[in-house]
PDB file of C-alpha atoms in Angstrom:
ATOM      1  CA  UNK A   1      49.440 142.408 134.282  1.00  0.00           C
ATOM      2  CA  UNK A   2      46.207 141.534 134.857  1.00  0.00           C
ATOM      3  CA  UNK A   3      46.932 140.861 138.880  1.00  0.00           C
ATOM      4  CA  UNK A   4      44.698 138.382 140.444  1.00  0.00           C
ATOM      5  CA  UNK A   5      41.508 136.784 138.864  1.00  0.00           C
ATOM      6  CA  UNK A   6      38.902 135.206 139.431  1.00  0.00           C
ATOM      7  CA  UNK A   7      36.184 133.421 137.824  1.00  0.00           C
ATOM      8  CA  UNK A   8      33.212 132.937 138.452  1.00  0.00           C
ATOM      9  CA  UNK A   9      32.037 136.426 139.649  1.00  0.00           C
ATOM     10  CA  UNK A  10      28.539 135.415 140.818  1.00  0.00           C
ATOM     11  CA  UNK A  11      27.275 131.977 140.993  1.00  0.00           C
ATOM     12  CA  UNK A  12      24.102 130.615 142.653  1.00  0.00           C
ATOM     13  CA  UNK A  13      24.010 126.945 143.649  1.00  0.00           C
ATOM     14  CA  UNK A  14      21.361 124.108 144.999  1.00  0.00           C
ATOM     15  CA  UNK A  15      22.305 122.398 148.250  1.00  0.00           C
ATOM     16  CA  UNK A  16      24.362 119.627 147.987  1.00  0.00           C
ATOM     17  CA  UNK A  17      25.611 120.377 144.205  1.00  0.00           C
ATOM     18  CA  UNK A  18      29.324 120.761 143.639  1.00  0.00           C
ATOM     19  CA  UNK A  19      31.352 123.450 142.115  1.00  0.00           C
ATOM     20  CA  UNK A  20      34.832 124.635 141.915  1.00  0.00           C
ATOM     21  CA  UNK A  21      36.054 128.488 142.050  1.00  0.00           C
ATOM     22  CA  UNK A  22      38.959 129.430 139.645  1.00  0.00           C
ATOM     23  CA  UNK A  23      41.743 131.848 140.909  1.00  0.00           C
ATOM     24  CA  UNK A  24      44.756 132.767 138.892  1.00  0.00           C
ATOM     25  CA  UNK A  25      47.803 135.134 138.995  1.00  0.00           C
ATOM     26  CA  UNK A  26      50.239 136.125 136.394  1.00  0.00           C
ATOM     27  CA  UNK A  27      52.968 137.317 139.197  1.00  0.00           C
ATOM     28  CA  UNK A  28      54.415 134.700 139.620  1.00  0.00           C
ATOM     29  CA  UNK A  29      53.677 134.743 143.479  1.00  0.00           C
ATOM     30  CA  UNK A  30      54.790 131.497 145.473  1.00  0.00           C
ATOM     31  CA  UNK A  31      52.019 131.913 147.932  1.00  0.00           C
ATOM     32  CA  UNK A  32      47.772 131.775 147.269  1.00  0.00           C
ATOM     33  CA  UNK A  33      45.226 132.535 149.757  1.00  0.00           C
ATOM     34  CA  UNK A  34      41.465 131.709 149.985  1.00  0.00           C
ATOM     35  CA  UNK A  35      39.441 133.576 152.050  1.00  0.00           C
ATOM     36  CA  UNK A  36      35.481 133.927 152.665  1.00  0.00           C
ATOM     37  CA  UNK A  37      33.983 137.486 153.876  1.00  0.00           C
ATOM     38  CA  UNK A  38      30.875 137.346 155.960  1.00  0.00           C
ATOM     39  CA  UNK A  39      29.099 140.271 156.934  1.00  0.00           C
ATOM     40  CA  UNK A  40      30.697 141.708 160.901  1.00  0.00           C
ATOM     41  CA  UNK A  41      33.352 138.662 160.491  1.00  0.00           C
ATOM     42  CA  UNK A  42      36.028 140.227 158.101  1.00  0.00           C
ATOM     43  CA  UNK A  43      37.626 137.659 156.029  1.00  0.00           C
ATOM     44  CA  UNK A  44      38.219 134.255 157.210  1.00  0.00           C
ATOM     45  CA  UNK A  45      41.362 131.879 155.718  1.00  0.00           C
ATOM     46  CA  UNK A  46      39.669 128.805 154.350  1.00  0.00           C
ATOM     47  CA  UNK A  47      42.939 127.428 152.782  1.00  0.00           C
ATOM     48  CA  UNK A  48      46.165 128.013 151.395  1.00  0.00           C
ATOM     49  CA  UNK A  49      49.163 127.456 149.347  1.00  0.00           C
ATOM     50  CA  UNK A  50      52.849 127.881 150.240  1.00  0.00           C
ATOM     51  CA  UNK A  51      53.721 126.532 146.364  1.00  0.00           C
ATOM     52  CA  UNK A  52      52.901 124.730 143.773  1.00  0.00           C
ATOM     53  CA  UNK A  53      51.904 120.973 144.908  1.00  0.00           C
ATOM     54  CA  UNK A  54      51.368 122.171 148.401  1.00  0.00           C
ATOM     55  CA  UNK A  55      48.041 122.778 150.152  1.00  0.00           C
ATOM     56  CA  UNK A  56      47.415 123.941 153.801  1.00  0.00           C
ATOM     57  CA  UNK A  57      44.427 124.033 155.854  1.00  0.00           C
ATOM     58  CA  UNK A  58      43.109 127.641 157.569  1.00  0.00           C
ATOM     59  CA  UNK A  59      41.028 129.263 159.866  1.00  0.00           C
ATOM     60  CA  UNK A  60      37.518 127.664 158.612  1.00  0.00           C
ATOM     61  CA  UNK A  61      38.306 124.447 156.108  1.00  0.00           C
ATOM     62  CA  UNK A  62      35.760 122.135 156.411  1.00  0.00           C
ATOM     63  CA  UNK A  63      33.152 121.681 153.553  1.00  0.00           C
ATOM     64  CA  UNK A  64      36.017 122.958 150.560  1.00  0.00           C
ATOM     65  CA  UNK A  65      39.082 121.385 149.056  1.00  0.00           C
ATOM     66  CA  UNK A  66      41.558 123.119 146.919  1.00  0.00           C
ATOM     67  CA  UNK A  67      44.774 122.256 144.492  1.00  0.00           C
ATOM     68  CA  UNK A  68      47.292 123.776 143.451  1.00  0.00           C
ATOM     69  CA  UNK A  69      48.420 121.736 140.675  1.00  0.00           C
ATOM     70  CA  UNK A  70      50.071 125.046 138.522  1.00  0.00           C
ATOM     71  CA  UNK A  71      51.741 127.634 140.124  1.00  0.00           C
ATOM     72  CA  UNK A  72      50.102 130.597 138.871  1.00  0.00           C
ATOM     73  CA  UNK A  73      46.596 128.700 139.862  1.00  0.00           C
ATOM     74  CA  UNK A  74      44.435 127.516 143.072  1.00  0.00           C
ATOM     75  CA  UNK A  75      41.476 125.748 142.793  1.00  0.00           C
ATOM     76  CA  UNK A  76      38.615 126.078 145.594  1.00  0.00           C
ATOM     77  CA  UNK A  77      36.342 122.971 145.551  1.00  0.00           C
ATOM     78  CA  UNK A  78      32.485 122.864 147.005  1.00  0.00           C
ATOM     79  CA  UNK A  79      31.584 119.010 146.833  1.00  0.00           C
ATOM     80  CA  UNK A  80      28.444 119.357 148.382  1.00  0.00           C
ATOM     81  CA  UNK A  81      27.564 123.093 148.742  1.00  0.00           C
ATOM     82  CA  UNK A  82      25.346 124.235 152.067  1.00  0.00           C
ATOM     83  CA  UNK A  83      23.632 127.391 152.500  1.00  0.00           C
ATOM     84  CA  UNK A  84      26.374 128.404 155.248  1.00  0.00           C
ATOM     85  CA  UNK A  85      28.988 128.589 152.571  1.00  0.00           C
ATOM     86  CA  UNK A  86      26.425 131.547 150.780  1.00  0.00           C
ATOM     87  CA  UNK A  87      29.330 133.766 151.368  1.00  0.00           C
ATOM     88  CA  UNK A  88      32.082 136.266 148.941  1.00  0.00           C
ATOM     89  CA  UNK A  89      35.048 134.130 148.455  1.00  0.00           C
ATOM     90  CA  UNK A  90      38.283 136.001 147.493  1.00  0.00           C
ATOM     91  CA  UNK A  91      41.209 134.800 146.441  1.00  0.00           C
ATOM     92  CA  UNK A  92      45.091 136.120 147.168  1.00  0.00           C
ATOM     93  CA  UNK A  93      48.454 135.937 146.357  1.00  0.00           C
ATOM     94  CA  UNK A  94      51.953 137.120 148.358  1.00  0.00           C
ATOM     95  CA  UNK A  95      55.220 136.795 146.595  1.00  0.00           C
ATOM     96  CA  UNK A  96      56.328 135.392 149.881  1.00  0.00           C
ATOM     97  CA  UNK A  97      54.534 134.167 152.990  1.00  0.00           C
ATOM     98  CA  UNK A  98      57.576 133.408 154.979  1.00  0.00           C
ATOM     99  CA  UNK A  99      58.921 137.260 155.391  1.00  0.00           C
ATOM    100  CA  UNK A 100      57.358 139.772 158.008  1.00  0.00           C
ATOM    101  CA  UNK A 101      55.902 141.876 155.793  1.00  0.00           C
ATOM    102  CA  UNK A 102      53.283 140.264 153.588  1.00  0.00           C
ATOM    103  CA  UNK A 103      51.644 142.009 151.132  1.00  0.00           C
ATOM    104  CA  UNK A 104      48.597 140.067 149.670  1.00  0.00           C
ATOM    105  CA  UNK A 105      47.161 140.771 146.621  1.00  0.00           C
ATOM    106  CA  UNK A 106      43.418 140.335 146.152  1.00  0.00           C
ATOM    107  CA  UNK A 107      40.983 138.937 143.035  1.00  0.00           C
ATOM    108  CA  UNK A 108      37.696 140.800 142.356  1.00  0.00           C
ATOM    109  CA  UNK A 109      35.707 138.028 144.297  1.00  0.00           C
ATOM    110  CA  UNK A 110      33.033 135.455 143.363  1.00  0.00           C
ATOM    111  CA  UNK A 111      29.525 136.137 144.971  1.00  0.00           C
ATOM    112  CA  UNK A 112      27.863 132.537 145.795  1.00  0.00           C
ATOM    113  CA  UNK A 113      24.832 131.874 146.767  1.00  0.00           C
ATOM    114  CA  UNK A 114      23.920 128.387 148.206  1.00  0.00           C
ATOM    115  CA  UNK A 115      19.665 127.830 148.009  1.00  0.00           C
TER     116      UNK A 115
ATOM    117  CA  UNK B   1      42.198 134.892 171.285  1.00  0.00           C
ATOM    118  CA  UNK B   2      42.812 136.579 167.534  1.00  0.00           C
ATOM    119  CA  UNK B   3      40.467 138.689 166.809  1.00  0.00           C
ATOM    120  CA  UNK B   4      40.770 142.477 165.573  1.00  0.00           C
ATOM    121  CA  UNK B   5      38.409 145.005 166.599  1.00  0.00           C
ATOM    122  CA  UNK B   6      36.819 147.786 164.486  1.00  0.00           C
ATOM    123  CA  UNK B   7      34.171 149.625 164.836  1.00  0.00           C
ATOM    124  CA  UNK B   8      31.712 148.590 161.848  1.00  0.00           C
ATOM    125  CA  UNK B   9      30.628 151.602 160.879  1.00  0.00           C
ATOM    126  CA  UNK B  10      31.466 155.484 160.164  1.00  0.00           C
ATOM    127  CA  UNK B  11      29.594 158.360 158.911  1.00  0.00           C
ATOM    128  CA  UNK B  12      31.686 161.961 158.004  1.00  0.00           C
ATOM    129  CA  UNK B  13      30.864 164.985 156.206  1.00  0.00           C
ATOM    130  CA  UNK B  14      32.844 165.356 152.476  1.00  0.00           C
ATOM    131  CA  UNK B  15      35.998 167.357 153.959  1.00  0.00           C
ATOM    132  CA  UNK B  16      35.966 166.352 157.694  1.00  0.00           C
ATOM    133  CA  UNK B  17      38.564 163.697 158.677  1.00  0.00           C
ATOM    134  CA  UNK B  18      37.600 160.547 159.481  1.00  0.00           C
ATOM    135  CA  UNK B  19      39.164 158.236 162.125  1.00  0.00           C
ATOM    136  CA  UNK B  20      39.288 154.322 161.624  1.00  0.00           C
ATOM    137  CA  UNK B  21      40.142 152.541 164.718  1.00  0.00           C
ATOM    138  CA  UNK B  22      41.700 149.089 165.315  1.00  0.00           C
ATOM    139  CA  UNK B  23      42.602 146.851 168.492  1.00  0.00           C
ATOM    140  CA  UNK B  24      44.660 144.031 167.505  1.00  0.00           C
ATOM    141  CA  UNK B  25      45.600 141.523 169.816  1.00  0.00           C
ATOM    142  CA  UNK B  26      49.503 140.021 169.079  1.00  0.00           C
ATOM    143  CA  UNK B  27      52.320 141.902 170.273  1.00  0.00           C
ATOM    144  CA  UNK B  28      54.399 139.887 168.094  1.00  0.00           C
ATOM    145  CA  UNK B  29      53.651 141.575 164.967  1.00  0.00           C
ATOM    146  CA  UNK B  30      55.818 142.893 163.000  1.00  0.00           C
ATOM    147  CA  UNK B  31      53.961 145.304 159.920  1.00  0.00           C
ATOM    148  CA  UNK B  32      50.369 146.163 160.298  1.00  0.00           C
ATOM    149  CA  UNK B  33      48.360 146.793 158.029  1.00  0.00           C
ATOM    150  CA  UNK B  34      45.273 148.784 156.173  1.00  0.00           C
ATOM    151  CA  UNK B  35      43.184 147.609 153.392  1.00  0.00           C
ATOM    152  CA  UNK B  36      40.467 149.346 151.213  1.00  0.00           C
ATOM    153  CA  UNK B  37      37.810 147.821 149.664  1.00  0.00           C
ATOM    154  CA  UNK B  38      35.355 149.556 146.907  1.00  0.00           C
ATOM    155  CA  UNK B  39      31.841 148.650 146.330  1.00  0.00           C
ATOM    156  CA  UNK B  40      31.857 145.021 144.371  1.00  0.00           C
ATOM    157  CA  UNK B  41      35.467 144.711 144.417  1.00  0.00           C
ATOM    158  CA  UNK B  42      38.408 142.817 145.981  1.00  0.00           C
ATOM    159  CA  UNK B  43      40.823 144.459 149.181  1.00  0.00           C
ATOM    160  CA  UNK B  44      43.673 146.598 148.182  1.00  0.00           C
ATOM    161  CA  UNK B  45      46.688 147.996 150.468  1.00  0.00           C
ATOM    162  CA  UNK B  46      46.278 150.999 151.213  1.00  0.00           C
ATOM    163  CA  UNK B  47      49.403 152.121 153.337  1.00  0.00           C
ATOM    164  CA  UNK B  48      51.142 149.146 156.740  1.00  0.00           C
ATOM    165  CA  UNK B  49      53.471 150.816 159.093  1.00  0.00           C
ATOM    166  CA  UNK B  50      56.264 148.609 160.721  1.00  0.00           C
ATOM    167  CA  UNK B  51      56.284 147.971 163.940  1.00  0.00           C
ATOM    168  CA  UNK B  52      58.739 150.323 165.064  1.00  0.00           C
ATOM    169  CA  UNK B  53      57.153 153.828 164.128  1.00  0.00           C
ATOM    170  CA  UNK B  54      54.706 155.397 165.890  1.00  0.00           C
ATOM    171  CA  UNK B  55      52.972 156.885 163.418  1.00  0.00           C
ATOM    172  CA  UNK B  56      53.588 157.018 159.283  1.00  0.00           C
ATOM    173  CA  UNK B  57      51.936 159.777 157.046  1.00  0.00           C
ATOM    174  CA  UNK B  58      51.119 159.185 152.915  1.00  0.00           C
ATOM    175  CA  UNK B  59      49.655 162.304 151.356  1.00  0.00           C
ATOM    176  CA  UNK B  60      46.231 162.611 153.340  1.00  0.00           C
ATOM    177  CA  UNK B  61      46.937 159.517 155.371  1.00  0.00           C
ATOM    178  CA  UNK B  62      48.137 159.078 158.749  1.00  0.00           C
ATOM    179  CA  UNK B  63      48.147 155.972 160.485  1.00  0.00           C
ATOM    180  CA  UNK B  64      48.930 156.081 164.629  1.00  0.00           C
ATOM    181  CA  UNK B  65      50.104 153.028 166.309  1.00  0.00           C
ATOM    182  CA  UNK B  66      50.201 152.652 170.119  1.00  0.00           C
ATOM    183  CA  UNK B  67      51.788 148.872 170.979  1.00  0.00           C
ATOM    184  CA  UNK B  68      51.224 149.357 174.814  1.00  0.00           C
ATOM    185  CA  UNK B  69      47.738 149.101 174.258  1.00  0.00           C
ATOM    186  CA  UNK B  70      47.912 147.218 170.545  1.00  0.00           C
ATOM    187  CA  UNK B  71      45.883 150.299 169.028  1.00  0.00           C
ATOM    188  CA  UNK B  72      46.360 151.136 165.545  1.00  0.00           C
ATOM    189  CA  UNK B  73      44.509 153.854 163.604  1.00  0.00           C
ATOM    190  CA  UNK B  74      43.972 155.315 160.235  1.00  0.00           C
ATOM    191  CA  UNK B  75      43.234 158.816 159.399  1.00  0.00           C
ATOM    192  CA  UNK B  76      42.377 160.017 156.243  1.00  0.00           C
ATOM    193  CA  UNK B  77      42.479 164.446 156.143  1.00  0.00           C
ATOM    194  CA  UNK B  78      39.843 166.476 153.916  1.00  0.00           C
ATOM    195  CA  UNK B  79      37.614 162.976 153.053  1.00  0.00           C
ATOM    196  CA  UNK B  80      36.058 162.748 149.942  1.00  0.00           C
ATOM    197  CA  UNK B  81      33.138 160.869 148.453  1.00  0.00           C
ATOM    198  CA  UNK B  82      35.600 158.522 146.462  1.00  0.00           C
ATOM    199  CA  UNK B  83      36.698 157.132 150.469  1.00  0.00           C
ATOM    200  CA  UNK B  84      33.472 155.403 150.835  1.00  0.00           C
ATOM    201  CA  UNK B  85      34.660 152.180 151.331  1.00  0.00           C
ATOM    202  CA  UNK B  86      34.923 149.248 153.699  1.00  0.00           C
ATOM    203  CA  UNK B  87      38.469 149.826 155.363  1.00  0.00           C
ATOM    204  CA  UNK B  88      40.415 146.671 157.450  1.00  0.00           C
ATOM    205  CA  UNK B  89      43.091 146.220 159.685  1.00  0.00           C
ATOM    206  CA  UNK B  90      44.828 143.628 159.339  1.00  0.00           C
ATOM    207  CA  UNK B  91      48.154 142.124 162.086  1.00  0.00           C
ATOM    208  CA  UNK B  92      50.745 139.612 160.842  1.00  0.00           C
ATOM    209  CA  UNK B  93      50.499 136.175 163.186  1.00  0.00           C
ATOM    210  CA  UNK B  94      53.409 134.081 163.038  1.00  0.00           C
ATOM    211  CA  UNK B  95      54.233 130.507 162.775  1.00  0.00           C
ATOM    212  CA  UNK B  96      53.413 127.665 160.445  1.00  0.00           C
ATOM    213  CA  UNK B  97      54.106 127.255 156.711  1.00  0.00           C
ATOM    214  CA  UNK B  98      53.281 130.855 156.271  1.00  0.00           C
ATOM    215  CA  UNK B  99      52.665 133.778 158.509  1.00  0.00           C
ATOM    216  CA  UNK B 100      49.130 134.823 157.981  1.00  0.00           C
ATOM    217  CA  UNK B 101      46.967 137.886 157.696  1.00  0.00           C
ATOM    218  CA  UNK B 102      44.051 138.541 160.803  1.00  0.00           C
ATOM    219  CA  UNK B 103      41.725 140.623 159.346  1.00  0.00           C
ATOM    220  CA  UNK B 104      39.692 143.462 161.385  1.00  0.00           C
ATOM    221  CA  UNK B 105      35.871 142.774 160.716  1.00  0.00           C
ATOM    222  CA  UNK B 106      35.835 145.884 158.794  1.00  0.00           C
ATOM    223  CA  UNK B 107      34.699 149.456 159.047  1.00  0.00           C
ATOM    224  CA  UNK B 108      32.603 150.914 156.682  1.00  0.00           C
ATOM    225  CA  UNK B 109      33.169 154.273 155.664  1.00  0.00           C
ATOM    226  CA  UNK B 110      30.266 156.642 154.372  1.00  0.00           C
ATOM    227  CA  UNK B 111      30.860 160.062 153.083  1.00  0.00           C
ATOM    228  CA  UNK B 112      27.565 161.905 152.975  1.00  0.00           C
ATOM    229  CA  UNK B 113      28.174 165.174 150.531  1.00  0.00           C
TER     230      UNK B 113
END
């Protein structure tokens, strides 16, 4: 099992160019997370998944889209990248979302950095 | 509001304990949690508890929790250099499409040798 991936790891970006960050899990979890870390603010929910088809907004959405047109994948889109989304983005899964205890499982990361 | 406390930062001696502290702020939740994270890599779970305990012990880990004052805490016995690592605390909030994860902002953990 390779757990929770992500690609790219590091990425650096112009303002106002577009990208999209690649997350994929081979656990067949119903439930995928995105989530940005900024230093002294933990990890912030950007968006999120509750199954394939199915997108929710989080904590701090504006500026990204994301799909989840596969189960085992969720997309996170920049269309016009700033140099507030500089950031580490991680992605997550949870078998289930719905139950009180809620494991997440966590990807590597992808350092961006937004000029 | 939802934020979780931690300190940000913790220096101990290789062998000392070291004492992570967290202030969460619902009442409502259910399983807290602890997460490690290495240098460069993604968060891992390192132990929850369940609301109902007090305190639950894994090998050299012992996390307290107080729910009168929401106060949960993570101690790891006889630290060594392979601890170093940002540690979070994170509290279940409820409601929606999916009950979500509030992460602490993080403490990070040096062992000096």
């Amino acid at each position: 099992n390779a757990g929770v991936t992500q690609t790219p790891k590091f990425r650096v970006l112009k303002t106002g160019q577009s990208m999209t960050l690649l997350c994929a899990q081979d656990m067949n979890h119903e439930y995928m997370y995105w989530y940005r870390q900024d230093p002294g603010m933990g990890l912030r929910l950007i968006h999120y998944s509750v199954g394939e088809g199915t997108t929710a907004k989080g904590e701090v959405p504006d500026g990204y889209n994301v799909s989840r047109l596969k189960k085992q994948n969720f997309l996170l889109g920049l269309e016009s990248a700033a140099p507030s989304q500089t950031s580490v983005y991680f992605c997550a899964s949870s078998r289930s979302g719905r139950s009180s205890y809620n494991e997440q499982f966590f990807g590597p990361g992808t350092r961006l950095t937004v000029l | 509001g939802e934020d979780v406390e931690q300190s940000l930062f913790l220096s101990v001696r290789e062998g000392d304990s070291s004492v992570i502290n967290c202030t969460y702020t619902d009442s409502s939740s259910t399983y807290l949690y602890w997460y490690k994270q290495e240098p460069g890599a993604g968060l891992q779970l390192l132990t929850y508890i369940f609301s109902n305990m007090d305190m639950k012990q894994d090998q050299r880990l012992t996390v307290l929790l107080n729910k009168k004052d929401k106060h949960l805490s993570l101690r790891i016995a006889d630290t060594q250099t392979g601890d170093s690592a940002i540690y979070f605390c994170a509290e279940t909030l409820y409601g929606g499409a999916t009950n979500k994860l509030i992460f602490g902002t993080g403490t990070l953990l040096a062992v000096q040798p």
